Amino acid sequence: MRNDDLLSPLRYQGGVLELLDQRILPIEEKWIGYRDYREIARAITDMVVRGAPAIGCAAAYGVAIGAKQGAALSEVIATLRATRPTAVNLFWALDRMQRMSPPSPENLEREAIAIHQEDIAACVAIGNFGAPLLPAGNVLTHCNAGALATGGYGTALGVIRSAQQAGKKFTVFVDETRPFLQGSRLTAWELQKSGIAVQLITDNMAAHFMQKGEIQSVVVGADRIAQNGDTANKIGTYGVALLAAAHQIPFFVAAPLSTIDLKTADGSQIPIEERSSREVTHIGDRALAPAGIGVRNPAFDVTPARLIAAIITEKGVARAPYAASLKLVKVE
Ligand code: MRU
């Protein structure tokens, strides 16, 4: 695949990082230019850029830009580390940038570009490993683990793209993914743009369509995979995994090795980000709930490894017991 055919949420040239503003898709396709690492940190917190691998790529460019600005590397990295806690790709990318020696602006820029390009290649490889696993029939996905969430091509949507390129015929059921609506705003947009058949559903419809026999597999991305295979992903993923198990539908996780955190023993150790109550009480400026109401808004949940049929990486497919298989694909 040629890189210029590829949808990517980030582009970098001449010391400027441009991000496709994912807060306003699909209404508007607007690119914002960044020349300051502190603004890149804010863009990650505010979800201008989101999705675990894309956050890692943006942070790496943030370090390169911080170095060009002449800021202390320790301060740049500390600022970027404090943006979002769950996706381990952020910390993986920052650790990799920190290891760069010597940490010259040129070397850091080259390393950031390499992280971005390697992520695209990883997604294509994930797609090729994952496509043959999908049984005949329709597939459901949750949140956005597509080109928009990665360097490009996507993890879960990479599997779906590769399956379509291999000639498989199916419809993708897309959960809208409350409260930030990554499914309806981003996944539906991205798949439509790629000419892949979509049925958009609200999150509470998945059980119904599984019961009706309209969904034959589930594939999702991941924000952090613990050593035992427990997987943090967008809030609601655990519920989908339980539904899939109840209907004997295989539930696949697609993620690059940068998402696997062998230092975290199990899912209970994964930090779960809690975001603003406003994401739940409002859509845009419109209130959906009484003012002052108590709200919880965890952005992620953890799917236990026992519910996962396989974890698809760029180095191959890991299956239970994950404590052994993940160590084989990710040699540290
Ligand atoms: O809060 P977000 O939009 O950053 O959450 C994104 C997800 O949960 C994705 O499914 C995950 O990062 C995998 S992206 C390839």
CSV table of C-alpha atoms and ligand atoms in Angstrom, one decimal:
chain,number,residue,atom,x,y,z
A,1,MET,CA,0.0,0.0,0.0
A,2,ARG,CA,1.3,3.5,-0.9
A,3,ASN,CA,1.5,5.8,2.1
A,4,ASP,CA,-0.1,8.7,0.3
A,5,ASP,CA,-3.3,6.6,-0.2
A,6,LEU,CA,-3.5,6.1,3.6
A,7,LEU,CA,-5.7,8.0,6.0
A,8,SER,CA,-3.6,9.1,8.9
A,9,PRO,CA,-4.7,11.4,11.8
A,10,LEU,CA,-1.2,13.0,12.0
A,11,ARG,CA,1.2,14.5,9.5
A,12,TYR,CA,4.6,16.1,10.2
A,13,GLN,CA,6.7,18.4,8.2
A,14,GLY,CA,9.3,21.0,8.8
A,15,GLY,CA,8.9,21.0,12.6
A,16,VAL,CA,5.1,21.3,12.5
A,17,LEU,CA,2.8,18.5,13.6
A,18,GLU,CA,-0.7,18.6,12.1
A,19,LEU,CA,-3.5,16.8,13.7
A,20,LEU,CA,-6.9,16.0,12.2
A,21,ASP,CA,-9.3,17.4,14.9
A,22,GLN,CA,-11.2,14.2,15.9
A,23,ARG,CA,-13.5,16.2,18.2
A,24,ILE,CA,-15.4,17.7,15.3
A,25,LEU,CA,-15.5,14.8,12.8
A,26,PRO,CA,-17.5,13.9,10.8
A,27,ILE,CA,-19.1,17.3,10.6
A,28,GLU,CA,-15.8,19.1,9.7
A,29,GLU,CA,-12.4,17.9,8.5
A,30,LYS,CA,-10.0,20.4,10.1
A,31,TRP,CA,-6.3,20.1,10.5
A,32,ILE,CA,-4.6,22.0,13.4
A,33,GLY,CA,-0.8,22.8,13.2
A,34,TYR,CA,1.3,22.5,16.4
A,35,ARG,CA,4.8,24.0,17.0
A,36,ASP,CA,4.8,23.7,20.8
A,37,TYR,CA,5.0,20.5,22.9
A,38,ARG,CA,2.7,21.9,25.6
A,39,GLU,CA,0.0,22.4,23.0
A,40,ILE,CA,0.5,18.8,21.7
A,41,ALA,CA,0.1,17.6,25.3
A,42,ARG,CA,-3.2,19.6,25.6
A,43,ALA,CA,-4.3,18.1,22.2
A,44,ILE,CA,-3.8,14.6,23.6
A,45,THR,CA,-5.7,15.4,26.9
A,46,ASP,CA,-8.6,17.1,24.9
A,47,MET,CA,-8.8,14.3,22.4
A,48,VAL,CA,-7.9,16.2,19.3
A,49,VAL,CA,-5.9,13.1,18.7
A,50,ARG,CA,-6.9,9.9,20.4
A,51,GLY,CA,-6.6,6.1,20.1
A,52,ALA,CA,-3.6,4.4,21.8
A,53,PRO,CA,-1.1,4.1,19.0
A,54,ALA,CA,-2.0,7.6,17.6
A,55,ILE,CA,-1.4,9.1,21.1
A,56,GLY,CA,2.0,7.4,21.1
A,57,CYS,CA,2.9,8.8,17.7
A,58,ALA,CA,1.7,12.3,18.7
A,59,ALA,CA,3.7,12.3,21.9
A,60,ALA,CA,6.9,11.2,20.0
A,61,TYR,CA,6.5,14.1,17.7
A,62,GLY,CA,5.8,16.3,20.8
A,63,VAL,CA,9.3,15.3,22.1
A,64,ALA,CA,10.9,16.1,18.8
A,65,ILE,CA,9.2,19.5,18.7
A,66,GLY,CA,10.1,20.2,22.3
A,67,ALA,CA,13.7,19.5,21.5
A,68,LYS,CA,13.6,22.0,18.6
A,69,GLN,CA,12.1,24.5,21.0
A,70,GLY,CA,15.1,24.1,23.2
A,71,ALA,CA,13.1,22.9,26.2
A,72,ALA,CA,14.6,20.5,28.7
A,73,LEU,CA,13.9,16.9,27.6
A,74,SER,CA,12.9,15.8,31.1
A,75,GLU,CA,10.3,18.6,31.3
A,76,VAL,CA,8.9,17.8,27.8
A,77,ILE,CA,8.6,14.1,28.6
A,78,ALA,CA,7.0,14.7,32.0
A,79,THR,CA,4.4,17.0,30.5
A,80,LEU,CA,3.5,14.5,27.8
A,81,ARG,CA,3.4,11.6,30.3
A,82,ALA,CA,0.8,13.4,32.4
A,83,THR,CA,-1.8,13.6,29.6
A,84,ARG,CA,-3.7,10.3,29.6
A,85,PRO,CA,-3.0,7.4,31.9
A,86,THR,CA,-4.5,4.2,30.4
A,87,ALA,CA,-3.0,3.7,26.9
A,88,VAL,CA,0.5,2.3,27.5
A,89,ASN,CA,1.6,3.2,23.9
A,90,LEU,CA,2.0,6.8,25.2
A,91,PHE,CA,4.6,5.6,27.8
A,92,TRP,CA,6.2,3.1,25.4
A,93,ALA,CA,6.8,5.9,22.8
A,94,LEU,CA,8.1,8.4,25.4
A,95,ASP,CA,10.5,5.8,26.9
A,96,ARG,CA,11.7,5.0,23.4
A,97,MET,CA,12.3,8.7,22.7
A,98,GLN,CA,14.1,9.1,26.1
A,99,ARG,CA,16.5,6.2,25.2
A,100,MET,CA,17.6,8.2,22.0
A,101,SER,CA,21.3,8.9,22.2
A,102,PRO,CA,22.5,11.5,21.6
A,103,PRO,CA,19.1,13.3,22.1
A,104,SER,CA,19.7,15.8,19.4
A,105,PRO,CA,16.7,17.4,17.7
A,106,GLU,CA,17.7,15.6,14.4
A,107,ASN,CA,17.8,12.2,16.1
A,108,LEU,CA,14.6,12.8,18.0
A,109,GLU,CA,12.8,13.9,14.9
A,110,ARG,CA,14.0,10.8,13.0
A,111,GLU,CA,12.9,8.5,15.9
A,112,ALA,CA,9.4,10.1,16.0
A,113,ILE,CA,9.0,9.6,12.2
A,114,ALA,CA,10.2,6.0,12.7
A,115,ILE,CA,7.6,5.3,15.4
A,116,HIS,CA,4.9,6.6,13.1
A,117,GLN,CA,6.0,4.6,10.1
A,118,GLU,CA,6.5,1.4,12.1
A,119,ASP,CA,3.0,1.8,13.5
A,120,ILE,CA,1.5,1.9,10.1
A,121,ALA,CA,3.5,-1.2,9.1
A,122,ALA,CA,2.4,-3.0,12.3
A,123,CYS,CA,-1.2,-2.3,11.5
A,124,VAL,CA,-0.9,-3.7,8.0
A,125,ALA,CA,0.7,-6.9,9.4
A,126,ILE,CA,-2.0,-7.1,12.1
A,127,GLY,CA,-4.6,-6.9,9.3
A,128,ASN,CA,-2.9,-9.7,7.4
A,129,PHE,CA,-2.7,-12.0,10.5
A,130,GLY,CA,-6.2,-11.2,11.6
A,131,ALA,CA,-8.2,-11.4,8.3
A,132,PRO,CA,-8.1,-15.2,8.0
A,133,LEU,CA,-9.4,-15.5,11.6
A,134,LEU,CA,-12.8,-13.8,10.9
A,135,PRO,CA,-15.5,-16.4,10.4
A,136,ALA,CA,-17.9,-15.9,7.5
A,137,GLY,CA,-20.6,-13.4,8.3
A,138,ASN,CA,-20.8,-10.0,9.9
A,139,VAL,CA,-18.4,-8.4,12.4
A,140,LEU,CA,-19.1,-6.0,15.3
A,141,THR,CA,-16.6,-3.4,16.5
A,142,HIS,CA,-16.6,-1.0,19.5
A,143,CYS,CA,-15.1,2.5,19.7
A,144,ASN,CA,-12.6,3.4,16.9
A,145,ALA,CA,-9.5,1.3,16.4
A,146,GLY,CA,-9.1,2.4,12.9
A,147,ALA,CA,-6.7,4.6,10.9
A,148,LEU,CA,-7.8,7.5,13.0
A,149,ALA,CA,-6.6,5.8,16.2
A,150,THR,CA,-3.2,4.7,14.8
A,151,GLY,CA,-0.4,5.9,12.6
A,152,GLY,CA,-2.8,4.8,9.8
A,153,TYR,CA,-4.7,1.7,8.5
A,154,GLY,CA,-5.9,0.7,12.0
A,155,THR,CA,-5.8,-2.4,14.2
A,156,ALA,CA,-9.3,-3.8,14.5
A,157,LEU,CA,-10.3,-1.9,11.4
A,158,GLY,CA,-7.0,-3.0,9.8
A,159,VAL,CA,-8.2,-6.6,10.2
A,160,ILE,CA,-11.6,-5.6,8.7
A,161,ARG,CA,-9.8,-3.8,5.8
A,162,SER,CA,-7.6,-6.8,5.1
A,163,ALA,CA,-10.6,-9.1,5.3
A,164,GLN,CA,-12.4,-7.0,2.7
A,165,GLN,CA,-9.3,-6.8,0.4
A,166,ALA,CA,-9.1,-10.6,0.7
A,167,GLY,CA,-12.6,-10.8,-0.8
A,168,LYS,CA,-14.7,-11.6,2.3
A,169,LYS,CA,-18.2,-10.2,2.2
A,170,PHE,CA,-19.7,-8.8,5.4
A,171,THR,CA,-21.3,-5.8,7.1
A,172,VAL,CA,-19.6,-4.1,10.1
A,173,PHE,CA,-21.9,-3.4,13.0
A,174,VAL,CA,-20.5,-0.3,14.6
A,175,ASP,CA,-21.4,0.5,18.3
A,176,GLU,CA,-21.9,4.2,18.6
A,177,THR,CA,-19.7,4.2,21.8
A,178,ARG,CA,-21.2,6.5,24.3
A,179,PRO,CA,-20.2,9.0,25.6
A,180,PHE,CA,-17.6,10.3,23.2
A,181,LEU,CA,-19.2,8.6,20.2
A,182,GLN,CA,-16.0,7.3,18.6
A,183,GLY,CA,-18.1,4.6,16.8
A,184,SER,CA,-20.7,6.9,15.2
A,185,ARG,CA,-18.5,9.9,14.6
A,186,LEU,CA,-15.2,8.2,13.6
A,187,THR,CA,-15.5,4.5,12.8
A,188,ALA,CA,-18.7,5.0,10.7
A,189,TRP,CA,-17.0,7.9,8.9
A,190,GLU,CA,-13.8,6.0,8.3
A,191,LEU,CA,-15.5,2.8,7.1
A,192,GLN,CA,-17.9,4.7,4.8
A,193,LYS,CA,-14.9,6.5,3.3
A,194,SER,CA,-13.3,3.1,2.6
A,195,GLY,CA,-16.4,1.7,1.0
A,196,ILE,CA,-17.0,-0.9,3.7
A,197,ALA,CA,-20.6,-1.7,4.5
A,198,VAL,CA,-21.7,-0.4,7.9
A,199,GLN,CA,-24.7,-0.7,10.1
A,200,LEU,CA,-24.5,1.9,12.9
A,201,ILE,CA,-26.2,0.7,16.1
A,202,THR,CA,-26.5,2.2,19.6
A,203,ASP,CA,-24.5,0.4,22.3
A,204,ASN,CA,-27.6,-1.3,23.8
A,205,MET,CA,-28.5,-3.0,20.5
A,206,ALA,CA,-25.6,-5.4,20.3
A,207,ALA,CA,-27.2,-8.2,22.3
A,208,HIS,CA,-30.3,-8.0,20.1
A,209,PHE,CA,-28.4,-8.5,16.9
A,210,MET,CA,-26.3,-11.3,18.4
A,211,GLN,CA,-29.4,-13.1,19.5
A,212,LYS,CA,-30.9,-12.7,16.0
A,213,GLY,CA,-27.8,-14.3,14.5
A,214,GLU,CA,-26.7,-11.2,12.6
A,215,ILE,CA,-23.2,-11.0,14.1
A,216,GLN,CA,-20.6,-13.7,13.7
A,217,SER,CA,-17.5,-12.2,15.3
A,218,VAL,CA,-16.3,-9.2,17.3
A,219,VAL,CA,-12.9,-7.4,16.8
A,220,VAL,CA,-11.8,-4.5,18.9
A,221,GLY,CA,-8.5,-2.6,19.7
A,222,ALA,CA,-6.8,-2.2,23.0
A,223,ASP,CA,-5.3,0.5,25.1
A,224,ARG,CA,-3.2,-1.8,27.4
A,225,ILE,CA,-2.9,-5.6,27.5
A,226,ALA,CA,-1.5,-6.9,30.8
A,227,GLN,CA,0.9,-9.9,31.0
A,228,ASN,CA,-2.0,-12.3,31.6
A,229,GLY,CA,-4.0,-11.1,28.5
A,230,ASP,CA,-6.5,-8.9,30.4
A,231,THR,CA,-7.2,-6.0,28.1
A,232,ALA,CA,-8.2,-2.4,28.8
A,233,ASN,CA,-10.2,-0.9,25.9
A,234,LYS,CA,-12.9,1.7,25.6
A,235,ILE,CA,-15.7,1.6,28.2
A,236,GLY,CA,-18.3,-0.9,27.1
A,237,THR,CA,-15.9,-3.4,25.6
A,238,TYR,CA,-16.2,-5.7,28.6
A,239,GLY,CA,-20.0,-5.8,28.1
A,240,VAL,CA,-19.6,-6.6,24.4
A,241,ALA,CA,-17.1,-9.5,25.3
A,242,LEU,CA,-19.7,-10.9,27.8
A,243,LEU,CA,-22.4,-10.8,25.2
A,244,ALA,CA,-20.2,-12.4,22.6
A,245,ALA,CA,-19.4,-15.3,25.1
A,246,ALA,CA,-23.1,-15.7,25.8
A,247,HIS,CA,-23.8,-16.1,22.1
A,248,GLN,CA,-20.6,-18.3,21.4
A,249,ILE,CA,-19.3,-15.6,19.1
A,250,PRO,CA,-15.4,-15.2,18.9
A,251,PHE,CA,-14.1,-12.0,20.4
A,252,PHE,CA,-10.8,-10.8,19.0
A,253,VAL,CA,-8.4,-8.1,20.2
A,254,ALA,CA,-6.1,-6.5,17.6
A,255,ALA,CA,-3.2,-4.5,18.9
A,256,PRO,CA,0.5,-3.8,18.2
A,257,LEU,CA,3.2,-5.0,20.6
A,258,SER,CA,3.5,-1.4,21.8
A,259,THR,CA,0.1,-2.0,23.5
A,260,ILE,CA,1.3,-5.0,25.4
A,261,ASP,CA,2.5,-4.2,28.9
A,262,LEU,CA,4.4,-7.2,30.3
A,263,LYS,CA,5.2,-5.2,33.4
A,264,THR,CA,1.6,-5.1,34.5
A,265,ALA,CA,0.6,-8.5,35.9
A,266,ASP,CA,-3.2,-8.3,35.3
A,267,GLY,CA,-6.1,-6.0,34.5
A,268,SER,CA,-6.7,-4.9,38.1
A,269,GLN,CA,-3.3,-3.0,37.9
A,270,ILE,CA,-4.3,-1.0,34.8
A,271,PRO,CA,-5.0,2.7,35.6
A,272,ILE,CA,-8.5,3.7,34.3
A,273,GLU,CA,-8.9,7.3,33.2
A,274,GLU,CA,-12.0,9.1,34.5
A,275,ARG,CA,-13.0,11.9,32.3
A,276,SER,CA,-15.2,15.0,32.7
A,277,SER,CA,-18.8,14.5,33.7
A,278,ARG,CA,-19.7,16.9,30.9
A,279,GLU,CA,-19.0,14.1,28.3
A,280,VAL,CA,-22.0,12.3,29.8
A,281,THR,CA,-24.3,15.1,30.6
A,282,HIS,CA,-23.9,17.0,27.3
A,283,ILE,CA,-23.7,16.5,23.6
A,284,GLY,CA,-22.0,19.7,22.4
A,285,ASP,CA,-23.7,22.5,24.2
A,286,ARG,CA,-26.9,20.6,24.7
A,287,ALA,CA,-27.7,19.2,28.2
A,288,LEU,CA,-29.0,15.7,28.4
A,289,ALA,CA,-29.3,15.5,32.2
A,290,PRO,CA,-30.4,17.7,35.1
A,291,ALA,CA,-27.8,20.3,36.2
A,292,GLY,CA,-25.8,19.1,39.2
A,293,ILE,CA,-26.5,15.4,38.8
A,294,GLY,CA,-23.9,12.9,40.1
A,295,VAL,CA,-22.0,11.3,37.2
A,296,ARG,CA,-19.3,8.7,36.7
A,297,ASN,CA,-17.3,8.6,33.5
A,298,PRO,CA,-14.6,5.9,33.3
A,299,ALA,CA,-13.2,6.0,29.8
A,300,PHE,CA,-12.1,2.4,29.8
A,301,ASP,CA,-12.9,-1.0,31.2
A,302,VAL,CA,-11.0,-4.3,31.4
A,303,THR,CA,-12.0,-7.5,29.5
A,304,PRO,CA,-10.7,-10.6,31.3
A,305,ALA,CA,-8.4,-12.7,29.2
A,306,ARG,CA,-10.8,-15.7,29.4
A,307,LEU,CA,-13.2,-13.9,27.2
A,308,ILE,CA,-10.7,-13.3,24.4
A,309,ALA,CA,-10.4,-15.8,21.6
A,310,ALA,CA,-7.1,-14.4,20.3
A,311,ILE,CA,-4.8,-11.4,20.5
A,312,ILE,CA,-3.7,-10.4,17.0
A,313,THR,CA,-0.3,-8.6,16.8
A,314,GLU,CA,2.1,-7.7,14.0
A,315,LYS,CA,4.3,-10.7,15.0
A,316,GLY,CA,1.5,-13.2,15.0
A,317,VAL,CA,-1.6,-14.4,16.8
A,318,ALA,CA,-1.4,-15.1,20.6
A,319,ARG,CA,-3.9,-17.5,22.2
A,320,ALA,CA,-4.6,-18.6,25.8
A,321,PRO,CA,-2.7,-19.1,28.1
A,322,TYR,CA,-1.6,-15.5,27.3
A,323,ALA,CA,1.0,-15.3,30.1
A,324,ALA,CA,3.1,-17.7,27.9
A,325,SER,CA,2.0,-16.7,24.4
A,326,LEU,CA,2.4,-12.9,24.8
A,327,LYS,CA,6.0,-13.4,26.0
A,328,LEU,CA,6.7,-15.3,22.8
A,329,VAL,CA,5.4,-12.5,20.5
A,330,LYS,CA,6.9,-9.7,22.6
A,331,VAL,CA,10.5,-10.4,23.4
A,332,GLU,CA,11.8,-7.5,25.6
B,1,MRU,O1,-10.5,7.4,24.5
B,1,MRU,P1,-9.9,7.0,23.2
B,1,MRU,O2,-10.8,7.4,22.0
B,1,MRU,O3,-8.5,7.3,23.0
B,1,MRU,O4,-10.0,5.4,23.3
B,1,MRU,C1,-9.6,4.6,22.2
B,1,MRU,C2,-9.8,3.2,22.3
B,1,MRU,O5,-10.3,2.7,23.3
B,1,MRU,C3,-9.4,2.3,21.2
B,1,MRU,O6,-10.2,1.2,21.0
B,1,MRU,C4,-7.9,1.9,21.5
B,1,MRU,O7,-7.1,3.0,21.8
B,1,MRU,C5,-7.4,1.1,20.4
B,1,MRU,S1,-6.9,2.1,19.0
B,1,MRU,C6,-6.1,1.2,17.8
